mmCIF file of C-alpha atoms in Angstrom:
data_model
loop_
_atom_site.group_PDB
_atom_site.id
_atom_site.type_symbol
_atom_site.label_atom_id
_atom_site.label_comp_id
_atom_site.label_asym_id
_atom_site.label_seq_id
_atom_site.Cartn_x
_atom_site.Cartn_y
_atom_site.Cartn_z
ATOM 1 C CA GLU T 1 -121.853 76.633 -81.642
ATOM 2 C CA GLY T 2 -122.798 73.740 -79.409
ATOM 3 C CA ILE T 3 -119.531 73.629 -77.439
ATOM 4 C CA MET T 4 -120.490 72.488 -73.967
ATOM 5 C CA THR T 5 -116.974 71.626 -72.784
ATOM 6 C CA PRO T 6 -114.427 74.172 -74.039
ATOM 7 C CA PHE T 7 -110.782 73.171 -74.430
ATOM 8 C CA LEU T 8 -109.760 76.068 -72.181
ATOM 9 C CA ASP T 9 -111.819 78.691 -70.364
ATOM 10 C CA LEU T 10 -109.741 81.648 -69.167
ATOM 11 C CA ARG T 11 -112.894 83.458 -68.081
ATOM 12 C CA ALA T 12 -113.424 80.834 -65.362
ATOM 13 C CA GLN T 13 -110.120 81.827 -63.750
ATOM 14 C CA TYR T 14 -111.022 85.503 -64.087
ATOM 15 C CA ARG T 15 -114.347 84.932 -62.340
ATOM 16 C CA ALA T 16 -112.453 83.498 -59.369
ATOM 17 C CA ILE T 17 -109.788 86.217 -59.009
ATOM 18 C CA GLY T 18 -111.096 89.140 -61.086
ATOM 19 C CA PRO T 19 -111.314 91.708 -58.270
ATOM 20 C CA ASP T 20 -107.703 91.035 -57.173
ATOM 21 C CA LEU T 21 -106.450 91.304 -60.753
ATOM 22 C CA GLU T 22 -108.376 94.502 -61.392
ATOM 23 C CA GLN T 23 -107.057 96.100 -58.227
ATOM 24 C CA ALA T 24 -103.470 95.196 -59.156
ATOM 25 C CA VAL T 25 -103.861 96.534 -62.701
ATOM 26 C CA ILE T 26 -105.589 99.758 -61.664
ATOM 27 C CA SER T 27 -103.017 100.525 -58.981
ATOM 28 C CA THR T 28 -100.274 99.996 -61.586
ATOM 29 C CA MET T 29 -102.021 102.401 -63.949
ATOM 30 C CA ARG T 30 -102.314 105.012 -61.178
ATOM 31 C CA ASP T 31 -98.605 104.738 -60.370
ATOM 32 C CA GLY T 32 -97.689 105.668 -63.914
ATOM 33 C CA THR T 33 -94.853 103.115 -64.145
ATOM 34 C CA PHE T 34 -95.667 101.009 -67.180
ATOM 35 C CA VAL T 35 -92.453 99.154 -68.080
ATOM 36 C CA LEU T 36 -90.382 97.112 -65.606
ATOM 37 C CA GLY T 37 -90.419 98.904 -62.240
ATOM 38 C CA GLU T 38 -91.035 97.654 -58.729
ATOM 39 C CA ARG T 39 -93.941 95.296 -59.511
ATOM 40 C CA VAL T 40 -91.842 93.439 -62.071
ATOM 41 C CA GLU T 41 -88.908 93.375 -59.636
ATOM 42 C CA ARG T 42 -91.134 91.970 -56.896
ATOM 43 C CA PHE T 43 -92.431 89.289 -59.238
ATOM 44 C CA GLU T 44 -88.868 88.421 -60.275
ATOM 45 C CA ALA T 45 -87.874 87.940 -56.627
ATOM 46 C CA ASP T 46 -90.992 85.876 -55.886
ATOM 47 C CA PHE T 47 -90.595 83.717 -59.000
ATOM 48 C CA ALA T 48 -86.909 83.026 -58.281
ATOM 49 C CA ARG T 49 -87.867 81.975 -54.744
ATOM 50 C CA TYR T 50 -90.675 79.797 -56.117
ATOM 51 C CA CYS T 51 -88.389 78.043 -58.628
ATOM 52 C CA GLY T 52 -85.570 77.701 -56.111
ATOM 53 C CA THR T 53 -83.062 79.766 -58.086
ATOM 54 C CA SER T 54 -80.957 82.769 -57.098
ATOM 55 C CA PHE T 55 -82.244 84.927 -59.943
ATOM 56 C CA ALA T 56 -85.235 85.433 -62.211
ATOM 57 C CA VAL T 57 -85.289 88.026 -64.983
ATOM 58 C CA ALA T 58 -88.628 88.958 -66.538
ATOM 59 C CA VAL T 59 -88.972 89.534 -70.285
ATOM 60 C CA ASN T 60 -91.782 90.091 -72.782
ATOM 61 C CA SER T 61 -92.316 86.466 -73.920
ATOM 62 C CA GLY T 62 -91.146 82.902 -73.532
ATOM 63 C CA THR T 63 -89.541 83.154 -76.961
ATOM 64 C CA SER T 64 -87.472 86.133 -75.800
ATOM 65 C CA ALA T 65 -86.461 84.161 -72.708
ATOM 66 C CA LEU T 66 -85.087 81.329 -74.872
ATOM 67 C CA HIS T 67 -83.412 83.769 -77.279
ATOM 68 C CA LEU T 68 -81.706 85.794 -74.530
ATOM 69 C CA ALA T 69 -80.676 82.676 -72.595
ATOM 70 C CA LEU T 70 -78.670 81.590 -75.630
ATOM 71 C CA LEU T 71 -77.166 85.036 -76.229
ATOM 72 C CA ALA T 72 -76.310 85.480 -72.535
ATOM 73 C CA ALA T 73 -74.393 82.193 -72.737
ATOM 74 C CA GLY T 74 -72.462 83.505 -75.749
ATOM 75 C CA ILE T 75 -74.058 81.045 -78.150
ATOM 76 C CA GLY T 76 -74.298 82.222 -81.743
ATOM 77 C CA PRO T 77 -73.131 81.652 -85.326
ATOM 78 C CA GLY T 78 -71.147 78.447 -85.792
ATOM 79 C CA ASP T 79 -72.543 76.911 -82.605
ATOM 80 C CA GLU T 80 -74.904 73.944 -82.344
ATOM 81 C CA VAL T 81 -77.624 73.344 -79.772
ATOM 82 C CA ILE T 82 -79.058 69.865 -79.265
ATOM 83 C CA THR T 83 -82.823 69.952 -78.821
ATOM 84 C CA VAL T 84 -86.054 68.214 -79.833
ATOM 85 C CA SER T 85 -88.443 68.703 -82.717
ATOM 86 C CA ALA T 86 -91.505 67.583 -80.723
ATOM 87 C CA THR T 87 -92.259 71.026 -79.342
ATOM 88 C CA PHE T 88 -93.676 74.408 -80.248
ATOM 89 C CA VAL T 89 -91.701 76.189 -82.972
ATOM 90 C CA ALA T 90 -90.308 78.773 -80.514
ATOM 91 C CA THR T 91 -87.649 76.357 -79.213
ATOM 92 C CA THR T 92 -86.058 76.073 -82.663
ATOM 93 C CA ALA T 93 -86.788 79.693 -83.630
ATOM 94 C CA ALA T 94 -84.837 80.973 -80.623
ATOM 95 C CA ILE T 95 -81.782 78.895 -81.554
ATOM 96 C CA VAL T 96 -81.928 80.077 -85.170
ATOM 97 C CA ASN T 97 -82.558 83.695 -84.108
ATOM 98 C CA ALA T 98 -79.436 83.541 -81.947
ATOM 99 C CA GLY T 99 -77.503 82.531 -85.075
ATOM 100 C CA ALA T 100 -76.902 78.954 -83.911
ATOM 101 C CA THR T 101 -78.002 75.665 -85.483
ATOM 102 C CA PRO T 102 -80.501 73.277 -83.893
ATOM 103 C CA VAL T 103 -79.548 69.586 -83.911
ATOM 104 C CA TYR T 104 -82.467 67.288 -83.149
ATOM 105 C CA VAL T 105 -82.631 64.080 -81.147
ATOM 106 C CA ASP T 106 -85.756 61.954 -80.942
ATOM 107 C CA ILE T 107 -88.086 61.597 -77.974
ATOM 108 C CA ASP T 108 -88.797 58.728 -75.618
ATOM 109 C CA PRO T 109 -92.026 57.048 -76.808
ATOM 110 C CA ALA T 110 -93.302 56.767 -73.207
ATOM 111 C CA THR T 111 -92.563 60.241 -71.801
ATOM 112 C CA TRP T 112 -92.490 62.230 -75.097
ATOM 113 C CA THR T 113 -89.422 64.132 -73.880
ATOM 114 C CA MET T 114 -85.794 64.131 -75.074
ATOM 115 C CA ARG T 115 -84.022 60.750 -75.058
ATOM 116 C CA PRO T 116 -80.801 61.319 -73.119
ATOM 117 C CA ASP T 117 -79.143 58.200 -74.578
ATOM 118 C CA LEU T 118 -79.265 59.755 -78.065
ATOM 119 C CA ILE T 119 -77.479 62.990 -77.124
ATOM 120 C CA ALA T 120 -73.861 61.819 -77.122
ATOM 121 C CA ALA T 121 -73.995 60.645 -80.740
ATOM 122 C CA SER T 122 -75.136 64.148 -81.803
ATOM 123 C CA VAL T 123 -72.351 66.055 -80.023
ATOM 124 C CA THR T 124 -69.779 67.642 -82.340
ATOM 125 C CA SER T 125 -66.926 70.090 -81.808
ATOM 126 C CA ARG T 126 -69.492 72.847 -82.375
ATOM 127 C CA THR T 127 -72.024 71.750 -79.760
ATOM 128 C CA ARG T 128 -72.414 74.318 -76.995
ATOM 129 C CA ALA T 129 -75.671 73.489 -75.237
ATOM 130 C CA ILE T 130 -78.523 71.035 -74.755
ATOM 131 C CA MET T 131 -82.051 72.473 -74.747
ATOM 132 C CA PRO T 132 -84.531 69.895 -73.437
ATOM 133 C CA VAL T 133 -88.263 70.657 -73.468
ATOM 134 C CA HIS T 134 -90.618 69.741 -70.628
ATOM 135 C CA LEU T 135 -93.356 68.885 -73.120
ATOM 136 C CA HIS T 136 -96.945 69.329 -71.887
ATOM 137 C CA GLY T 137 -95.475 70.077 -68.442
ATOM 138 C CA ARG T 138 -93.703 66.730 -67.857
ATOM 139 C CA LEU T 139 -90.120 67.160 -66.716
ATOM 140 C CA ALA T 140 -87.565 65.709 -69.110
ATOM 141 C CA ASP T 141 -85.053 63.225 -67.641
ATOM 142 C CA MET T 142 -82.873 66.007 -66.258
ATOM 143 C CA ASP T 143 -80.495 63.823 -64.231
ATOM 144 C CA ALA T 144 -79.494 61.894 -67.333
ATOM 145 C CA ILE T 145 -79.374 65.032 -69.515
ATOM 146 C CA ASN T 146 -77.221 66.878 -66.972
ATOM 147 C CA ALA T 147 -74.874 63.882 -66.786
ATOM 148 C CA VAL T 148 -74.305 63.986 -70.563
ATOM 149 C CA ALA T 149 -73.849 67.769 -70.389
ATOM 150 C CA ARG T 150 -71.150 67.405 -67.725
ATOM 151 C CA GLN T 151 -69.428 64.675 -69.723
ATOM 152 C CA PHE T 152 -69.079 66.995 -72.745
ATOM 153 C CA GLY T 153 -68.837 70.346 -70.956
ATOM 154 C CA LEU T 154 -72.154 71.649 -72.354
ATOM 155 C CA LEU T 155 -74.617 74.186 -70.992
ATOM 156 C CA VAL T 156 -78.160 73.058 -70.213
ATOM 157 C CA ILE T 157 -80.957 75.484 -71.109
ATOM 158 C CA GLU T 158 -84.384 74.233 -69.998
ATOM 159 C CA ASP T 159 -87.388 75.091 -72.132
ATOM 160 C CA ALA T 160 -89.784 75.125 -69.186
ATOM 161 C CA ALA T 161 -92.464 77.159 -70.983
ATOM 162 C CA GLN T 162 -95.136 74.565 -70.137
ATOM 163 C CA ALA T 163 -93.805 73.310 -66.810
ATOM 164 C CA HIS T 164 -94.208 76.044 -64.173
ATOM 165 C CA GLY T 165 -94.058 74.325 -60.790
ATOM 166 C CA ALA T 166 -93.237 70.805 -61.958
ATOM 167 C CA GLU T 167 -90.783 69.302 -59.494
ATOM 168 C CA ARG T 168 -88.678 66.195 -58.985
ATOM 169 C CA ASN T 169 -86.989 65.324 -55.689
ATOM 170 C CA GLY T 170 -87.498 68.871 -54.452
ATOM 171 C CA THR T 171 -86.050 70.606 -57.520
ATOM 172 C CA ARG T 172 -88.413 72.625 -59.662
ATOM 173 C CA ALA T 173 -88.492 73.235 -63.418
ATOM 174 C CA GLY T 174 -86.074 76.028 -64.264
ATOM 175 C CA ALA T 175 -83.611 75.002 -61.548
ATOM 176 C CA PHE T 176 -82.135 71.847 -63.131
ATOM 177 C CA GLY T 177 -80.024 73.440 -65.852
ATOM 178 C CA ASP T 178 -77.740 76.454 -66.125
ATOM 179 C CA ILE T 179 -80.730 78.556 -67.124
ATOM 180 C CA GLY T 180 -84.477 77.961 -67.352
ATOM 181 C CA CYS T 181 -86.898 79.656 -69.726
ATOM 182 C CA PHE T 182 -90.587 80.282 -69.022
ATOM 183 C CA SER T 183 -93.559 81.656 -70.933
ATOM 184 C CA PHE T 184 -96.457 83.442 -69.262
ATOM 185 C CA TYR T 185 -98.693 83.332 -72.323
ATOM 186 C CA PRO T 186 -102.305 83.595 -71.053
ATOM 187 C CA GLY T 187 -103.141 79.892 -71.446
ATOM 188 C CA LYS T 188 -100.090 78.694 -69.490
ATOM 189 C CA ASN T 189 -100.342 77.297 -65.946
ATOM 190 C CA LEU T 190 -99.087 80.702 -64.790
ATOM 191 C CA GLY T 191 -100.425 83.107 -67.397
ATOM 192 C CA ALA T 192 -100.251 86.863 -67.800
ATOM 193 C CA CYS T 193 -103.058 89.041 -69.188
ATOM 194 C CA GLY T 194 -101.053 89.297 -72.401
ATOM 195 C CA GLU T 195 -97.503 88.227 -73.229
ATOM 196 C CA GLY T 196 -94.676 87.623 -70.797
ATOM 197 C CA GLY T 197 -91.714 85.410 -70.004
ATOM 198 C CA ALA T 198 -88.751 84.961 -67.669
ATOM 199 C CA ILE T 199 -85.433 83.221 -67.245
ATOM 200 C CA THR T 200 -84.308 81.597 -64.003
ATOM 201 C CA THR T 201 -80.687 80.838 -63.072
ATOM 202 C CA ASN T 202 -78.240 80.501 -60.210
ATOM 203 C CA ARG T 203 -75.506 82.186 -62.236
ATOM 204 C CA ALA T 204 -75.141 85.918 -61.575
ATOM 205 C CA ASP T 205 -73.317 86.428 -64.885
ATOM 206 C CA LEU T 206 -76.153 84.941 -66.965
ATOM 207 C CA ALA T 207 -78.811 86.881 -65.031
ATOM 208 C CA ALA T 208 -76.915 90.153 -65.504
ATOM 209 C CA ALA T 209 -76.434 89.506 -69.221
ATOM 210 C CA VAL T 210 -80.163 88.796 -69.754
ATOM 211 C CA ARG T 211 -81.088 91.875 -67.697
ATOM 212 C CA SER T 212 -78.901 93.995 -69.966
ATOM 213 C CA LEU T 213 -79.919 92.303 -73.250
ATOM 214 C CA ARG T 214 -83.655 92.771 -72.569
ATOM 215 C CA ASP T 215 -83.118 96.533 -72.175
ATOM 216 C CA TRP T 216 -81.033 97.589 -75.186
ATOM 217 C CA GLY T 217 -77.814 96.090 -73.860
ATOM 218 C CA GLN T 218 -77.587 98.831 -71.271
ATOM 219 C CA GLU T 219 -75.637 98.800 -68.033
ATOM 220 C CA GLY T 220 -76.779 102.081 -66.597
ATOM 221 C CA LYS T 221 -78.808 104.542 -68.653
ATOM 222 C CA TYR T 222 -77.563 105.148 -72.210
ATOM 223 C CA ASN T 223 -74.467 103.037 -71.577
ATOM 224 C CA HIS T 224 -74.870 100.310 -74.209
ATOM 225 C CA VAL T 225 -72.252 97.657 -73.590
ATOM 226 C CA ARG T 226 -73.733 95.017 -75.900
ATOM 227 C CA GLN T 227 -76.183 94.856 -78.758
ATOM 228 C CA GLY T 228 -79.520 94.426 -77.070
ATOM 229 C CA PHE T 229 -83.257 94.310 -77.647
ATOM 230 C CA ASN T 230 -86.452 95.785 -76.328
ATOM 231 C CA PHE T 231 -87.652 92.617 -74.580
ATOM 232 C CA ARG T 232 -88.817 94.207 -71.303
ATOM 233 C CA MET T 233 -91.821 93.059 -69.292
ATOM 234 C CA ASP T 234 -94.774 95.444 -68.900
ATOM 235 C CA ALA T 235 -95.473 96.533 -65.330
ATOM 236 C CA ILE T 236 -99.102 95.446 -65.688
ATOM 237 C CA GLN T 237 -98.026 91.891 -66.510
ATOM 238 C CA GLY T 238 -95.683 91.882 -63.513
ATOM 239 C CA ALA T 239 -98.579 92.971 -61.299
ATOM 240 C CA VAL T 240 -100.918 90.309 -62.734
ATOM 241 C CA LEU T 241 -98.333 87.551 -62.335
ATOM 242 C CA GLY T 242 -97.700 88.674 -58.765
ATOM 243 C CA VAL T 243 -101.381 88.087 -57.975
ATOM 244 C CA LYS T 244 -101.446 84.671 -59.660
ATOM 245 C CA LEU T 245 -98.160 83.117 -58.499
ATOM 246 C CA PRO T 246 -99.378 82.238 -54.961
ATOM 247 C CA LEU T 247 -102.261 80.281 -56.554
ATOM 248 C CA LEU T 248 -100.116 78.246 -58.954
ATOM 249 C CA ASP T 249 -99.553 75.187 -56.752
ATOM 250 C CA ASP T 250 -103.283 74.803 -56.094
ATOM 251 C CA TRP T 251 -104.047 75.206 -59.792
ATOM 252 C CA ASN T 252 -101.419 72.594 -60.691
ATOM 253 C CA ALA T 253 -102.869 70.199 -58.086
ATOM 254 C CA ALA T 254 -106.313 70.624 -59.672
ATOM 255 C CA ARG T 255 -104.829 69.926 -63.117
ATOM 256 C CA ARG T 256 -103.158 66.742 -61.830
ATOM 257 C CA ARG T 257 -106.381 65.527 -60.234
ATOM 258 C CA ILE T 258 -108.226 65.929 -63.534
ATOM 259 C CA ALA T 259 -105.367 64.318 -65.474
ATOM 260 C CA ASN T 260 -105.427 61.281 -63.185
ATOM 261 C CA VAL T 261 -109.208 60.928 -63.532
ATOM 262 C CA TYR T 262 -108.710 60.979 -67.309
ATOM 263 C CA GLY T 263 -105.846 58.494 -67.078
ATOM 264 C CA ARG T 264 -107.747 55.922 -65.036
ATOM 265 C CA ALA T 265 -110.870 56.137 -67.192
ATOM 266 C CA LEU T 266 -109.272 56.375 -70.624
ATOM 267 C CA SER T 267 -106.293 54.020 -70.398
ATOM 268 C CA PRO T 268 -108.370 51.051 -71.660
ATOM 269 C CA LEU T 269 -109.512 53.115 -74.676
ATOM 270 C CA VAL T 270 -106.602 55.231 -75.900
ATOM 271 C CA THR T 271 -102.884 55.654 -75.315
ATOM 272 C CA VAL T 272 -102.619 57.963 -72.297
ATOM 273 C CA PRO T 273 -99.539 59.586 -70.743
ATOM 274 C CA PRO T 274 -97.980 57.091 -68.329
ATOM 275 C CA GLY T 275 -99.358 57.595 -64.823
ATOM 276 C CA PRO T 276 -100.275 58.005 -62.132
ATOM 277 C CA ILE T 277 -99.193 61.572 -62.781
ATOM 278 C CA GLY T 278 -97.239 63.100 -59.909
ATOM 279 C CA LEU T 279 -95.424 66.306 -59.068
ATOM 280 C CA ASP T 280 -93.019 66.019 -62.003
ATOM 281 C CA HIS T 281 -95.833 66.792 -64.448
ATOM 282 C CA ALA T 282 -97.464 70.247 -64.342
ATOM 283 C CA CYS T 283 -100.247 68.998 -66.665
ATOM 284 C CA HIS T 284 -100.241 72.029 -68.914
ATOM 285 C CA VAL T 285 -101.652 69.775 -71.629
ATOM 286 C CA TYR T 286 -103.328 66.388 -71.280
ATOM 287 C CA ALA T 287 -102.828 64.652 -74.599
ATOM 288 C CA VAL T 288 -103.895 61.174 -75.615
ATOM 289 C CA ARG T 289 -102.735 59.319 -78.706
ATOM 290 C CA VAL T 290 -105.237 58.006 -81.222
ATOM 291 C CA PRO T 291 -104.579 56.454 -84.635
ATOM 292 C CA ASP T 292 -107.367 58.322 -86.442
ATOM 293 C CA ARG T 293 -107.112 61.722 -84.862
ATOM 294 C CA GLU T 294 -109.311 63.728 -87.219
ATOM 295 C CA ALA T 295 -112.212 61.279 -86.923
ATOM 296 C CA VAL T 296 -111.975 61.256 -83.125
ATOM 297 C CA ARG T 297 -111.695 65.040 -83.005
ATOM 298 C CA ALA T 298 -114.757 65.488 -85.224
ATOM 299 C CA ALA T 299 -116.791 63.021 -83.162
ATOM 300 C CA LEU T 300 -115.897 64.804 -79.934
ATOM 301 C CA LEU T 301 -116.838 68.154 -81.458
ATOM 302 C CA GLU T 302 -120.167 66.629 -82.465
ATOM 303 C CA ALA T 303 -120.615 65.731 -78.781
ATOM 304 C CA GLY T 304 -119.891 69.341 -77.779
ATOM 305 C CA ILE T 305 -116.303 68.811 -76.686
ATOM 306 C CA ALA T 306 -113.490 71.000 -78.004
ATOM 307 C CA THR T 307 -109.983 69.564 -78.285
ATOM 308 C CA GLY T 308 -106.556 70.869 -79.262
ATOM 309 C CA ILE T 309 -103.525 69.491 -81.090
ATOM 310 C CA HIS T 310 -100.065 70.123 -79.626
ATOM 311 C CA TYR T 311 -98.485 69.946 -82.250
ATOM 312 C CA PRO T 312 -99.660 68.585 -85.618
ATOM 313 C CA CYS T 313 -96.317 68.890 -87.434
ATOM 314 C CA PRO T 314 -92.896 68.457 -85.821
ATOM 315 C CA VAL T 315 -90.575 71.421 -86.276
ATOM 316 C CA HIS T 316 -88.074 69.550 -88.477
ATOM 317 C CA LEU T 317 -90.822 69.069 -91.101
ATOM 318 C CA GLN T 318 -92.106 72.664 -90.984
ATOM 319 C CA PRO T 319 -91.604 74.605 -94.251
ATOM 320 C CA ALA T 320 -89.607 77.353 -92.503
ATOM 321 C CA TYR T 321 -86.995 74.879 -91.252
ATOM 322 C CA ARG T 322 -86.593 72.522 -94.233
ATOM 323 C CA TRP T 323 -83.187 74.122 -94.832
ATOM 324 C CA LEU T 324 -81.883 72.328 -91.735
ATOM 325 C CA GLY T 325 -81.883 69.214 -93.915
ATOM 326 C CA TYR T 326 -84.170 66.871 -91.985
ATOM 327 C CA GLY T 327 -86.849 64.835 -93.713
ATOM 328 C CA PRO T 328 -89.691 62.427 -92.961
ATOM 329 C CA GLY T 329 -88.464 59.363 -91.085
ATOM 330 C CA ASP T 330 -85.507 61.105 -89.443
ATOM 331 C CA LEU T 331 -87.223 61.391 -86.052
ATOM 332 C CA PRO T 332 -89.800 58.573 -86.088
ATOM 333 C CA GLN T 333 -91.072 58.961 -82.500
ATOM 334 C CA SER T 334 -91.486 62.730 -82.828
ATOM 335 C CA GLU T 335 -93.313 62.255 -86.130
ATOM 336 C CA ALA T 336 -95.629 59.581 -84.719
ATOM 337 C CA LEU T 337 -96.500 61.785 -81.738
ATOM 338 C CA ALA T 338 -97.337 64.677 -84.078
ATOM 339 C CA ARG T 339 -99.667 62.436 -86.109
ATOM 340 C CA GLU T 340 -101.523 60.901 -83.156
ATOM 341 C CA THR T 341 -101.646 63.450 -80.361
ATOM 342 C CA LEU T 342 -104.992 64.931 -79.297
ATOM 343 C CA SER T 343 -105.238 67.312 -76.328
ATOM 344 C CA LEU T 344 -108.312 67.054 -74.104
ATOM 345 C CA PRO T 345 -109.938 69.906 -72.156
ATOM 346 C CA LEU T 346 -107.863 70.635 -69.057
ATOM 347 C CA TYR T 347 -107.844 73.688 -66.806
ATOM 348 C CA PRO T 348 -108.146 74.008 -63.025
ATOM 349 C CA GLU T 349 -111.775 75.147 -63.069
ATOM 350 C CA LEU T 350 -112.987 72.318 -65.343
ATOM 351 C CA SER T 351 -115.957 70.780 -63.523
ATOM 352 C CA ALA T 352 -116.341 67.093 -62.680
ATOM 353 C CA ASP T 353 -119.322 67.084 -65.064
ATOM 354 C CA GLY T 354 -117.097 68.451 -67.820
ATOM 355 C CA VAL T 355 -114.500 65.757 -67.185
ATOM 356 C CA ASP T 356 -117.214 63.081 -67.203
ATOM 357 C CA ALA T 357 -118.589 64.421 -70.485
ATOM 358 C CA VAL T 358 -115.176 64.089 -72.134
ATOM 359 C CA ILE T 359 -114.749 60.542 -70.829
ATOM 360 C CA ALA T 360 -118.296 59.564 -71.873
ATOM 361 C CA ALA T 361 -117.839 60.981 -75.372
ATOM 362 C CA LEU T 362 -114.533 59.158 -75.884
ATOM 363 C CA SER T 363 -115.991 55.937 -74.484
ATOM 364 C CA ALA T 364 -119.011 56.160 -76.786
ATOM 365 C CA LEU T 365 -116.779 56.448 -79.838
ATOM 366 C CA THR T 366 -115.708 52.890 -79.697
ATOM 367 C CA THR T 367 -116.292 49.526 -78.236
ATOM 368 C CA GLU T 368 -112.939 48.607 -79.777
ATOM 369 C CA PRO T 369 -110.025 50.300 -77.982
ATOM 370 C CA LEU T 370 -108.516 53.121 -80.030
ATOM 371 C CA ALA T 371 -105.156 52.531 -78.395
ATOM 372 C CA GLN T 372 -102.630 51.094 -80.751
ATOM 373 C CA THR T 373 -101.527 47.689 -79.658
ATOM 374 C CA ALA T 374 -97.864 48.417 -80.088
#
């Protein structure tokens, strides 16, 4: 209905690589191996190499990756995990599903990721891990977070679900902490044709535990050494991801180019992510901040431009997690981000005309800058 610039167009990617994907899927079907198997194993090896870790273990979703990372580390009832509320609900859900308790720290107003200087004050005798989130694909301040973790003897579990390929000083997302967690949901920078996820780690013990937990806690057939789950990756998804992984760096470069065009053009008008954006941002989402989000969103829709909101309500204020005891005002930066954030169309195949249309529509909205003069 009059959308000229979609928020995301997965069909554009399919048009580019459809024949390769179809061949990979059909050959998997003909083999008759539908769960795990050699295509998943090959993808695991390739993804570990890509992330710069010794191991990658493929699972059925990013949520499962987070859940099993915690369980593999022995984190459960009575334990606390320090994380952020400015994220998708899965980060908190995984902690709760493992039986542990999330403890939130606020985000940095510039980078929108975890503020390392707030972590120490939240550490208790029950704290076992820190779970930073690379929100929108921007790496959290991992050097500072790792330093606090070492000081208190805590594990670091990266929620890298949006940050495939983001790197800082030669280290990629998923290789900074003890264990990294990825989602291959179709809209992600590296997306499956369905659901999928993986953990990355340099620790053989954590990799082995996740490998067992994803497959009913087995070590060898019908030898169940721990309580496990059916969190295995489909062979078809392994095959699809194997086709796409070699293209990821080029796709990320295209995303960054678009993000930097947006940043230069829009910085006088709205609050944009600090730039220029470099390798440490995978640009999964390009969000700007506007004081009157609904009005801006409606005006852009009127101009044929679809937008997204990542995420309109921080997790600590979601009805399902009220029992954690947080309320409005407890995490002011996270709450402000949730109120003001508006995600613009961004995908590797987005045309220059599409980018220009977004910029023109936002520029036309106002002669007064929308950016808050903070």
